[in-house]
Short mmCIF file of C-alpha atoms in Angstrom, two decimals:
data_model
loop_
_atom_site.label_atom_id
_atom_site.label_comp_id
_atom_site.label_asym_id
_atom_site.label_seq_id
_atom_site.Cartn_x
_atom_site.Cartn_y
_atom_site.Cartn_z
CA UNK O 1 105.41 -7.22 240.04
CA UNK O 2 108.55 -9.40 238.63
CA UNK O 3 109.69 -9.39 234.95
CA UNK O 4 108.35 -13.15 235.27
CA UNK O 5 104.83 -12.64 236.34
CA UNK O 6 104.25 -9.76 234.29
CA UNK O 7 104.71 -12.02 231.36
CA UNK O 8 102.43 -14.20 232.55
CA UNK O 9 99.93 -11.93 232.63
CA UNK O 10 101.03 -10.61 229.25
CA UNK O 11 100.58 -14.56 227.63
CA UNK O 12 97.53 -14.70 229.09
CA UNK O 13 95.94 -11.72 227.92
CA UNK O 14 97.00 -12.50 224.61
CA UNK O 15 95.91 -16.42 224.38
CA UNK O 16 92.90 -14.89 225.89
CA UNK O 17 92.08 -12.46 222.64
CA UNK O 18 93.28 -14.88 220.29
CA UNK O 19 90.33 -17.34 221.54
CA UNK O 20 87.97 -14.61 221.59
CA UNK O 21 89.07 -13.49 217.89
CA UNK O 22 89.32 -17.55 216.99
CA UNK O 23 85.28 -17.71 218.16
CA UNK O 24 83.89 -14.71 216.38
CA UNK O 25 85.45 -15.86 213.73
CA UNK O 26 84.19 -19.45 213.56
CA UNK O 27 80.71 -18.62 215.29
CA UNK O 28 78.42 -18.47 212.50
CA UNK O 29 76.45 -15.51 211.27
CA UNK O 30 72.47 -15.03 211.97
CA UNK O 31 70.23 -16.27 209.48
CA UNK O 32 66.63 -14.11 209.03
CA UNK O 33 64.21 -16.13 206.78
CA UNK O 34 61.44 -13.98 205.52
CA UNK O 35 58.20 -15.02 203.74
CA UNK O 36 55.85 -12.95 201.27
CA UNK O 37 52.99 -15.26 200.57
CA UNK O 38 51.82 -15.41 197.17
CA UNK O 39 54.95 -13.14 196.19
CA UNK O 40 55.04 -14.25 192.19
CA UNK O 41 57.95 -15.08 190.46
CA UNK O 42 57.66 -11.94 188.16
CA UNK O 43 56.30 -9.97 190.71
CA UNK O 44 59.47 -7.69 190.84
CA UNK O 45 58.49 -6.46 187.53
CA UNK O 46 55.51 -5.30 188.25
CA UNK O 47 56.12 -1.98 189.79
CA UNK O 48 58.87 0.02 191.50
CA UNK O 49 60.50 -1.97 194.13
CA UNK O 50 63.95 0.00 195.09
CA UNK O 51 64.66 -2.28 198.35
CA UNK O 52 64.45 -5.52 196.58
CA UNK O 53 66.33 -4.05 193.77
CA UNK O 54 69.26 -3.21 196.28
CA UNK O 55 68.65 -6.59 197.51
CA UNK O 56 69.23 -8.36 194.89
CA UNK O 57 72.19 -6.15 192.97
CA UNK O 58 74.38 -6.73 196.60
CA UNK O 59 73.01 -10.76 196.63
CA UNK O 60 72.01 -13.21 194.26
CA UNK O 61 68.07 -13.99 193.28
CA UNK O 62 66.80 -17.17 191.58
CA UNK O 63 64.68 -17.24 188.06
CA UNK O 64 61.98 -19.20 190.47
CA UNK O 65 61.50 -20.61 193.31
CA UNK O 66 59.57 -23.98 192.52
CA UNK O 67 56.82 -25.06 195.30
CA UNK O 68 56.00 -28.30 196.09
CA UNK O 69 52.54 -29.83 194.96
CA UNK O 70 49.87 -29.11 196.02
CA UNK O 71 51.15 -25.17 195.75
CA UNK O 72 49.31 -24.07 198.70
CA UNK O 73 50.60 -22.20 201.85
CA UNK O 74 50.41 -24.57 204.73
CA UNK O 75 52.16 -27.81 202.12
CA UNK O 76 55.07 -24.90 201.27
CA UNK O 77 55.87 -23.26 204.22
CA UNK O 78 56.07 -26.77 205.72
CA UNK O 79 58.16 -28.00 203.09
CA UNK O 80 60.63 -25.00 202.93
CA UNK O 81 60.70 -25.91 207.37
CA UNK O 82 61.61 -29.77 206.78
CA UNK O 83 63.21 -29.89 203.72
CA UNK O 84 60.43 -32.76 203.09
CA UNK O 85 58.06 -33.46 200.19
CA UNK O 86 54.24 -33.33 201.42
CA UNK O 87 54.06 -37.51 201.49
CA UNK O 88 57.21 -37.30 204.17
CA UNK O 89 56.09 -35.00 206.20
CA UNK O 90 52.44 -35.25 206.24
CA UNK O 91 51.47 -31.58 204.87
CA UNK O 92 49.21 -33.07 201.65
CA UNK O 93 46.78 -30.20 201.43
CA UNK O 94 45.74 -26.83 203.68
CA UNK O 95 42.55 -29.16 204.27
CA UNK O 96 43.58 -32.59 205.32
CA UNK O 97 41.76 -36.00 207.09
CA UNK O 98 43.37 -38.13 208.39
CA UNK O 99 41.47 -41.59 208.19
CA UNK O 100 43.26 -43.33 211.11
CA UNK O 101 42.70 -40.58 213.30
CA UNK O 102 38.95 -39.89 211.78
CA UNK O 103 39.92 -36.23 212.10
CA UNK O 104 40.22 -32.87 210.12
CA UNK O 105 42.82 -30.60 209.72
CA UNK O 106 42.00 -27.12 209.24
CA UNK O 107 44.50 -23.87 208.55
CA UNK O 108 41.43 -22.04 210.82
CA UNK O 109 41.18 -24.75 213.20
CA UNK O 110 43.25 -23.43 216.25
CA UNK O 111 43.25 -26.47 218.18
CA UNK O 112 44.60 -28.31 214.98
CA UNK O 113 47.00 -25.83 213.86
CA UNK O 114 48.61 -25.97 217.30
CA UNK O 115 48.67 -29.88 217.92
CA UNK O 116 52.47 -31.26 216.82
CA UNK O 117 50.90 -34.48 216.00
CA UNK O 118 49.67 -33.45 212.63
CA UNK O 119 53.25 -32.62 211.88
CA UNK O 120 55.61 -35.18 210.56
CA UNK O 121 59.79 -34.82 210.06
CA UNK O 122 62.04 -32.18 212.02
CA UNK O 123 61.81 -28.25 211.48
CA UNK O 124 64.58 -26.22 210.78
CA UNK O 125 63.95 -24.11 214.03
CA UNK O 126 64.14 -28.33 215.84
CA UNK O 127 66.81 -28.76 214.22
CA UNK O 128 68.73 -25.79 215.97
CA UNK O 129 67.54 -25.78 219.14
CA UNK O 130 68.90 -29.38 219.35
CA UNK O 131 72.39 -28.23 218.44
CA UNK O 132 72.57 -25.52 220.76
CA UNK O 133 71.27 -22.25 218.78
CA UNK O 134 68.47 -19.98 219.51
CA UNK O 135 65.62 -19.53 217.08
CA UNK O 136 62.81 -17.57 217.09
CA UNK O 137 59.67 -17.74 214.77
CA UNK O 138 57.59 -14.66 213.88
CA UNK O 139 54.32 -16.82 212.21
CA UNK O 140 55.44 -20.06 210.67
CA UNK O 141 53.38 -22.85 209.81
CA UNK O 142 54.39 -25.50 212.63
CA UNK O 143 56.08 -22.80 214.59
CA UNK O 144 52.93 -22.74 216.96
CA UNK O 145 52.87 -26.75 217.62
CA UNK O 146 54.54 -28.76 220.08
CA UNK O 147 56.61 -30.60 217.46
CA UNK O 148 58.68 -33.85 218.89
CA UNK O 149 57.70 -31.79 222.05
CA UNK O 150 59.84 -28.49 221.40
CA UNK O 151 58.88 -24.97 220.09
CA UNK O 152 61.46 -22.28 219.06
CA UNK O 153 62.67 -20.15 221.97
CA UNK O 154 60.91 -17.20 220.87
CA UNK O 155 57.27 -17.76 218.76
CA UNK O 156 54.14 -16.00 218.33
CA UNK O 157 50.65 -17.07 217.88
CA UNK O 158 49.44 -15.98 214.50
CA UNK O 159 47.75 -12.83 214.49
CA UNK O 160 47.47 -11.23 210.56
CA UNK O 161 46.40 -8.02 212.26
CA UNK O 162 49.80 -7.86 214.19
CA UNK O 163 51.38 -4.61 211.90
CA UNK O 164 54.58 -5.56 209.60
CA UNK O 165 56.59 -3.08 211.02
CA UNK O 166 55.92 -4.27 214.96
CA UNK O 167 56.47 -8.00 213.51
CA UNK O 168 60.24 -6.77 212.62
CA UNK O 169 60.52 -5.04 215.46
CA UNK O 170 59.91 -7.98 217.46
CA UNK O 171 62.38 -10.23 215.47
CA UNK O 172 65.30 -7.62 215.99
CA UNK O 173 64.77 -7.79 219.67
CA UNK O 174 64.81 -11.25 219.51
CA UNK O 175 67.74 -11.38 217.33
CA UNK O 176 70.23 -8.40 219.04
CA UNK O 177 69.08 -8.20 222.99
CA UNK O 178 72.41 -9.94 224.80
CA UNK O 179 71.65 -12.78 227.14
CA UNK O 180 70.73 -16.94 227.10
CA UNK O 181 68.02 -15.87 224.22
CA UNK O 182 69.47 -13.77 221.86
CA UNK O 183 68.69 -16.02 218.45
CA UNK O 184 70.86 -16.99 215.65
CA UNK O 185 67.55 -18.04 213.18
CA UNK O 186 64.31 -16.19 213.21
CA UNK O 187 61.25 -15.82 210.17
CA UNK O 188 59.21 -13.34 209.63
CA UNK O 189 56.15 -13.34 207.64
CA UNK O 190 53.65 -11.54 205.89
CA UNK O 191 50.03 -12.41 203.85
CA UNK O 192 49.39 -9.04 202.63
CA UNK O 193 50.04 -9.90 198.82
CA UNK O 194 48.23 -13.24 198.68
CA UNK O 195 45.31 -11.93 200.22
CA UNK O 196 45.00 -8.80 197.61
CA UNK O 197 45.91 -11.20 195.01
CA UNK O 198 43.07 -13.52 195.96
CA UNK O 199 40.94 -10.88 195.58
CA UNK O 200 41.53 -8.76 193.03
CA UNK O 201 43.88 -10.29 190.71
CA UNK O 202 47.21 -10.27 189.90
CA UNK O 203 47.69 -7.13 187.33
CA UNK O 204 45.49 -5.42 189.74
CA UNK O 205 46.52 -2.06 191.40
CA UNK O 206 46.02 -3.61 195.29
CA UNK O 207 48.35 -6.18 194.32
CA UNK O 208 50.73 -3.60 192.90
CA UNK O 209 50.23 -1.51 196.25
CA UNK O 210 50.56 -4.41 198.05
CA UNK O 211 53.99 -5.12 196.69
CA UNK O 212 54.99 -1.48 197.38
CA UNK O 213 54.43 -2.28 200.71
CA UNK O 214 56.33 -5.41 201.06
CA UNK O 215 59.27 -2.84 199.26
CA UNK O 216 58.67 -0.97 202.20
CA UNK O 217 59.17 -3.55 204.83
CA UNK O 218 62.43 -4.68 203.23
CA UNK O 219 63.55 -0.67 203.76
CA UNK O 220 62.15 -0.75 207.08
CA UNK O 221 63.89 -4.31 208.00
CA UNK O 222 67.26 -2.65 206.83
CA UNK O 223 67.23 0.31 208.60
CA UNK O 224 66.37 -1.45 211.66
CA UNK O 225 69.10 -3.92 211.31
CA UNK O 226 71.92 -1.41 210.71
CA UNK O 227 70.93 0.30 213.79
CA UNK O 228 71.16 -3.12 215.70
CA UNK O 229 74.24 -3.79 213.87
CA UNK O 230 72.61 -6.81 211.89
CA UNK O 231 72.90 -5.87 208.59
CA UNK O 232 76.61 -6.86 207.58
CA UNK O 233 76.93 -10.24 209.15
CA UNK O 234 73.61 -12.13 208.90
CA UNK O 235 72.37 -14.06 205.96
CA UNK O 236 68.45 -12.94 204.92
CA UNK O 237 66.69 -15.67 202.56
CA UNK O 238 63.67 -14.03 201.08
CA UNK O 239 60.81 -16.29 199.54
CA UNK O 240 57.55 -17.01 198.70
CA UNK O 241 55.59 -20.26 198.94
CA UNK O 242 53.93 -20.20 195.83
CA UNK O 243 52.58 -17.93 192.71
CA UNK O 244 49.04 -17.09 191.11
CA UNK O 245 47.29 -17.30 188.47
CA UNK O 246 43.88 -15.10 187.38
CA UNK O 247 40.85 -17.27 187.46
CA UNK O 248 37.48 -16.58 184.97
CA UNK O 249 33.73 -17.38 185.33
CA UNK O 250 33.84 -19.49 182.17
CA UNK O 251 36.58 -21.66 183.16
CA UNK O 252 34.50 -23.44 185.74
CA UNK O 253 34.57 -27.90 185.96
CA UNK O 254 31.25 -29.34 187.47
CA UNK O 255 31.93 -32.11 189.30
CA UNK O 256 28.42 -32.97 190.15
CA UNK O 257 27.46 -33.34 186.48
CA UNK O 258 30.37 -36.17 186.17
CA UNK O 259 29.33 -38.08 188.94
CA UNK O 260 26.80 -39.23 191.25
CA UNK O 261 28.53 -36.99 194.44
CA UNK O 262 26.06 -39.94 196.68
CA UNK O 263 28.82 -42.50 195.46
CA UNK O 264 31.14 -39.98 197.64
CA UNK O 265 31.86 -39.62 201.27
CA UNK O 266 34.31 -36.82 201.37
CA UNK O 267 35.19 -34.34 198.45
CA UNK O 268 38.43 -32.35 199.63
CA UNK O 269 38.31 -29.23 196.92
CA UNK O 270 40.49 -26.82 195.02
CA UNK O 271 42.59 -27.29 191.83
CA UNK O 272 43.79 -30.32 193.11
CA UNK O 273 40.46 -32.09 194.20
CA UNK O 274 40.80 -34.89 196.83
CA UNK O 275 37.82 -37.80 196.13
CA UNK O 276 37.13 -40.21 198.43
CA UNK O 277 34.76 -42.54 197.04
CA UNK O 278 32.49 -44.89 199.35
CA UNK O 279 33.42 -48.63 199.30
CA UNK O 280 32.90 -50.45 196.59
CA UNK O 281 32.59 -47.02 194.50
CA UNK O 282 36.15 -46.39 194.02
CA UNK O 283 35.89 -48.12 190.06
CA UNK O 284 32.89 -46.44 188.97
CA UNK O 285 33.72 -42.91 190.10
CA UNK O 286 37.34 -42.82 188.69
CA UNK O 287 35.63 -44.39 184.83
CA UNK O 288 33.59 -41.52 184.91
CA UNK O 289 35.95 -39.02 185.28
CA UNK O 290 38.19 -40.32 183.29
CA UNK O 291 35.88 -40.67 180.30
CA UNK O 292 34.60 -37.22 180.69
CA UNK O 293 38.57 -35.54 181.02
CA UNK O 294 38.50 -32.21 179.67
CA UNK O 295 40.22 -29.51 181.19
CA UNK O 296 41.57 -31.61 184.23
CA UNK O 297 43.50 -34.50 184.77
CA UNK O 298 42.08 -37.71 187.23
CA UNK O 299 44.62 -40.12 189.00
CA UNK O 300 44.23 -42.84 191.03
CA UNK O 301 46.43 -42.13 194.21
CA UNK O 302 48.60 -45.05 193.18
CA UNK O 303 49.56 -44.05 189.63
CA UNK O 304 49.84 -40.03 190.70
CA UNK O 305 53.18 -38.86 189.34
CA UNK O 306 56.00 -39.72 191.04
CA UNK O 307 57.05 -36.25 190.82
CA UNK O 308 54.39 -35.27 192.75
CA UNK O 309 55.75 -36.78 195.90
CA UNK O 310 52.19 -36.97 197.43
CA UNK O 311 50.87 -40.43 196.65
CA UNK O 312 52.49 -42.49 199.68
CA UNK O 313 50.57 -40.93 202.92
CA UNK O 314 47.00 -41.73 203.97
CA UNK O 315 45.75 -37.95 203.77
CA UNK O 316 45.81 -38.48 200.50
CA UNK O 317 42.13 -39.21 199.18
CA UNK O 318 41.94 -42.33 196.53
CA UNK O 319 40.92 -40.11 193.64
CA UNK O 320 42.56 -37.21 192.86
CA UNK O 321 41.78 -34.52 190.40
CA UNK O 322 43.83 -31.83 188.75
CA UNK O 323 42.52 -29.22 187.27
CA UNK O 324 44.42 -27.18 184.30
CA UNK O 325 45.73 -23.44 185.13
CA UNK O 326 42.96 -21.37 185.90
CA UNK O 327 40.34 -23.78 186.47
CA UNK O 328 38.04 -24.13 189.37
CA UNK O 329 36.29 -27.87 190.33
CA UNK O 330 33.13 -27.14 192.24
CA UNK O 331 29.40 -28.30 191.93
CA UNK O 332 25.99 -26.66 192.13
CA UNK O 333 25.91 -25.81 195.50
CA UNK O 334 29.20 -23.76 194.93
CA UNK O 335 29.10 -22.40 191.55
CA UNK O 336 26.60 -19.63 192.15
CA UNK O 337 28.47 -18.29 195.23
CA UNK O 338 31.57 -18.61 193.61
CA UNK O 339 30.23 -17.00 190.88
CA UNK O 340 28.95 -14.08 192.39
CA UNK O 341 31.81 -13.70 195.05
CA UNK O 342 34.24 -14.50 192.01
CA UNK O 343 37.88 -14.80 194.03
CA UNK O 344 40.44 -13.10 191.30
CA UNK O 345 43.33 -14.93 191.27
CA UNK O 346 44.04 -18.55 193.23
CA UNK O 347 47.00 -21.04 193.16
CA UNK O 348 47.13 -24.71 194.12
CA UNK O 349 47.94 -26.10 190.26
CA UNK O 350 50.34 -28.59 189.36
CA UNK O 351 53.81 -27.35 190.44
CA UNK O 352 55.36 -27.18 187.15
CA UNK O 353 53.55 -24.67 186.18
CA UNK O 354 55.40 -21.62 185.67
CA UNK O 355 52.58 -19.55 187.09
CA UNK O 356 53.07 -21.13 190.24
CA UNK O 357 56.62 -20.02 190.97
CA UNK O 358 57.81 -18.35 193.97
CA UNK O 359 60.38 -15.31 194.19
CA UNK O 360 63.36 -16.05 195.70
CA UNK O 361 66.58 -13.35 197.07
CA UNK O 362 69.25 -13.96 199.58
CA UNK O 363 71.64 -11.11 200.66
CA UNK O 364 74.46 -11.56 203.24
CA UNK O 365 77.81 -12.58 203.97
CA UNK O 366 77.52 -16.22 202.68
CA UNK O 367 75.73 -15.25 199.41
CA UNK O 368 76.98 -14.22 195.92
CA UNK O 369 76.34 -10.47 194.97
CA UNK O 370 74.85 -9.27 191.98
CA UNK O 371 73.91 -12.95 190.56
CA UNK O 372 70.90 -14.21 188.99
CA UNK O 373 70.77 -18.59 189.00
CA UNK O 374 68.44 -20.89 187.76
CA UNK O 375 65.10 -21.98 189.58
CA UNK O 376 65.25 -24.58 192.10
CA UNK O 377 62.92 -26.37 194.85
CA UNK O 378 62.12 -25.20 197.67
CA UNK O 379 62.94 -27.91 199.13
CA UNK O 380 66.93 -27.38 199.12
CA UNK O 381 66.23 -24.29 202.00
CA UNK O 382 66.12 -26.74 204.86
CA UNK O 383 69.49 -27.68 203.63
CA UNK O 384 70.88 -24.72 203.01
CA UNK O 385 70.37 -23.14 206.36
CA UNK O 386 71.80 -25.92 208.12
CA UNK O 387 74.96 -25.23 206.00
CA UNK O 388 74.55 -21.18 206.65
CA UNK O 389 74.37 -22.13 210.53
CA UNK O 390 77.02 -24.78 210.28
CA UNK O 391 74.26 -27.65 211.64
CA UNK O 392 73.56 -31.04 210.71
CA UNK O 393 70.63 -31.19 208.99
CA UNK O 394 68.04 -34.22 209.99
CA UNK O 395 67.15 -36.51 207.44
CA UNK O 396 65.31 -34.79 204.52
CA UNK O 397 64.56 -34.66 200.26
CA UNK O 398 66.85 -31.53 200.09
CA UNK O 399 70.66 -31.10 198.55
CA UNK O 400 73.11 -28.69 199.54
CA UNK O 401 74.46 -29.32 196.00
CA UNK O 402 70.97 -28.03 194.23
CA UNK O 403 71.57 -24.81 195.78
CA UNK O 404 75.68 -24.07 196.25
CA UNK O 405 75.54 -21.62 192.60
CA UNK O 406 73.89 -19.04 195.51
CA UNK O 407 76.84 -19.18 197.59
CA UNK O 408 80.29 -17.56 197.42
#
């Protein structure tokens, strides 16, 4: 070999590792989202949690993390996905009808759950895949629909019986086997908390235990993510979708003793209570309850709070009632069940309730350590992931500027 083509060679080993140096370098790190349902704002506090603590002295954790309204699961998650209020992306309520389509929507309704038409806007894990990353969801509401005719590479049906540990497991093959499907975004998430809180309450030991075990998870998800060699260069987001708030026997709003439920033809309940009236009705039925508000608060879908950011979608029933924390709407044919089943603790209330706040953490390269900011919407995630994964973000109600105090 001559002087001349051995420095050939030599250049192009060298221009060679400076453009494999030049694309680990601008390639950008994994992102792990992670959901604890009905994970409280204050729920740190309320027994030894020595993962999260690590958690959030190496990253930076928010005061709050403020749901949209309704506060219920399906609305949340969704939002957190889109980066869209409930009226722009068509989550309104867990329980939904549509009147154009004359259908329900039902969170135990397989066939609905997994049909992309009920859901409106573009997903985070859309949003990816159309830019040329991986993503793989481990139980996220929309994950299981055909939405704009995609899924994530990677997804799972739901299945709460599925143990945490093998759900992590999963996500870490997902996220460190080489190959075409190796992802850059996955989710994980787990019920255990809001189910014990429903339950039993939320001072109660099985939420408390329940907690400990999420605390566990987070250990578990560390260890497994060092071995992988995860842990240093991907960005985990840690959430909930909502808080809870203890509920009492006495605190209890009859509907059918404010109006005739005959001048009704669909009553969509909960703390925010959906009324459609019958034609003609619509006058009558919101007088009444307006003359008889105590404990709640009665809108006409037209003059609900702008803040709300539910009014402008048909799902949205023509009457809508909000009951004050810790109240339950129901009528006669509910109260005694309720009464003697008596759920704990439920959520749902107006979102500016500080009962309702989510917990929020984020650990990883991109993130501050050992910070504490102010609360913020969940609705800034969608935005903030696109910036973590160096993606344009589809249209959406989120700002990258509501959440840059978490970043370095």
């Amino acid at each position: 070999m001559n002087r001349s083509t051995f420095l050939i060679i030599l250049l192009s080993v060298v221009i060679g590792l400076a453009s494999c140096n030049s694309e680990q370098q601008t390639h950008p790190p994994k992102t792990l989202l992670v959901s604890f349902d009905g994970f409280g704002h204050n729920y740190l506090e309320k027994t030894d949690t020595p993962n999260f603590d690590a958690l959030v002295t190496n990253g930076v954790q928010a005061e709050g993390l403020i749901p949209v309204f309704p506060s219920k699961t399906f609305p949340n998650h969704y939002a957190i996905a889109t980066g869209l209020y409930p009226e722009n992306n068509g989550f309104v309520n867990n329980t939904m009808y549509d009147p154009k389509w004359e259908e329900w929507y039902r969170i135990r309704d397989r066939e609905a759950v997994e049909d992309g038409k009920w859901y409106e806007g573009e997903p985070i894990w859309n949003t990816l895949e159309k830019q040329g990353l991986k993503t793989g969801t481990m139980f996220w509401v929309g994950s299981e629909a055909d939405i704009q005719g995609m899924r994530p590479t990677h997804w799972k049906t739901y299945d709460g019986d599925m143990p945490g540990k093998a759900r992590i497991d999963t996500v870490m093959k997902w996220m460190a086997n080489a190959g075409d499907e190796t992802v850059d975004f996955a989710t994980l998430y787990y019920s255990d908390v809001d189910s014990k809180g429903h339950r039993y309450g939320t001072d109660s030991d099985s939420v408390k235990q329940a907690i400990k075990r999420a605390d566990n998870l987070m250990g578990y998800l560390k260890e497994q993510m060092k071995e992988k060699g995860l842990w240093t260069n991907t960005n985990i987001i840690i959430v909930s979708d909502h808080g809870m708030v203890d509920l009492s026997a006495d605190k209890l709003i009859r509907l059918d003793e404010i109006i005739d439920m005959d001048n009704t033809e669909r009553v969509n309940w909960g703390p925010m209570t959906g009324i459609q009236p019958k034609e003609g009705k619509q006058e009558e039925v919101y007088q009444m309850l307006k003359s008889a508000e105590e404990n709640y608060r009665v809108y006409k879908k037209e003059d609900l709070p702008e803040r709300y950011h539910l009014k402008n979608h048909r799902r949205v029933e023509d009457i809508i009632m909000v009951a004050d924390l810790g109240y339950t709407i129901l009528d006669e044919d509910y109260q005694e069940d309720f009464v003697e089943s008596l759920p704990r603790a439920t959520h749902g209330y107006d979102n500016n309730e500080k009962a309702m706040q989510a917990f929020f953490i984020a650990h990883g390269p991109a993130f501050k350590q050992g910070e504490k900011v102010g609360n913020f919407q969940n609705i800034h995630i969608y935005e903030l992931i696109n910036h973590l994964m160096g993606t344009e973000p589809a249209p959406n109600d989120g700002s990258l500027d509501s959440v840059k105090v978490l970043l370095k």
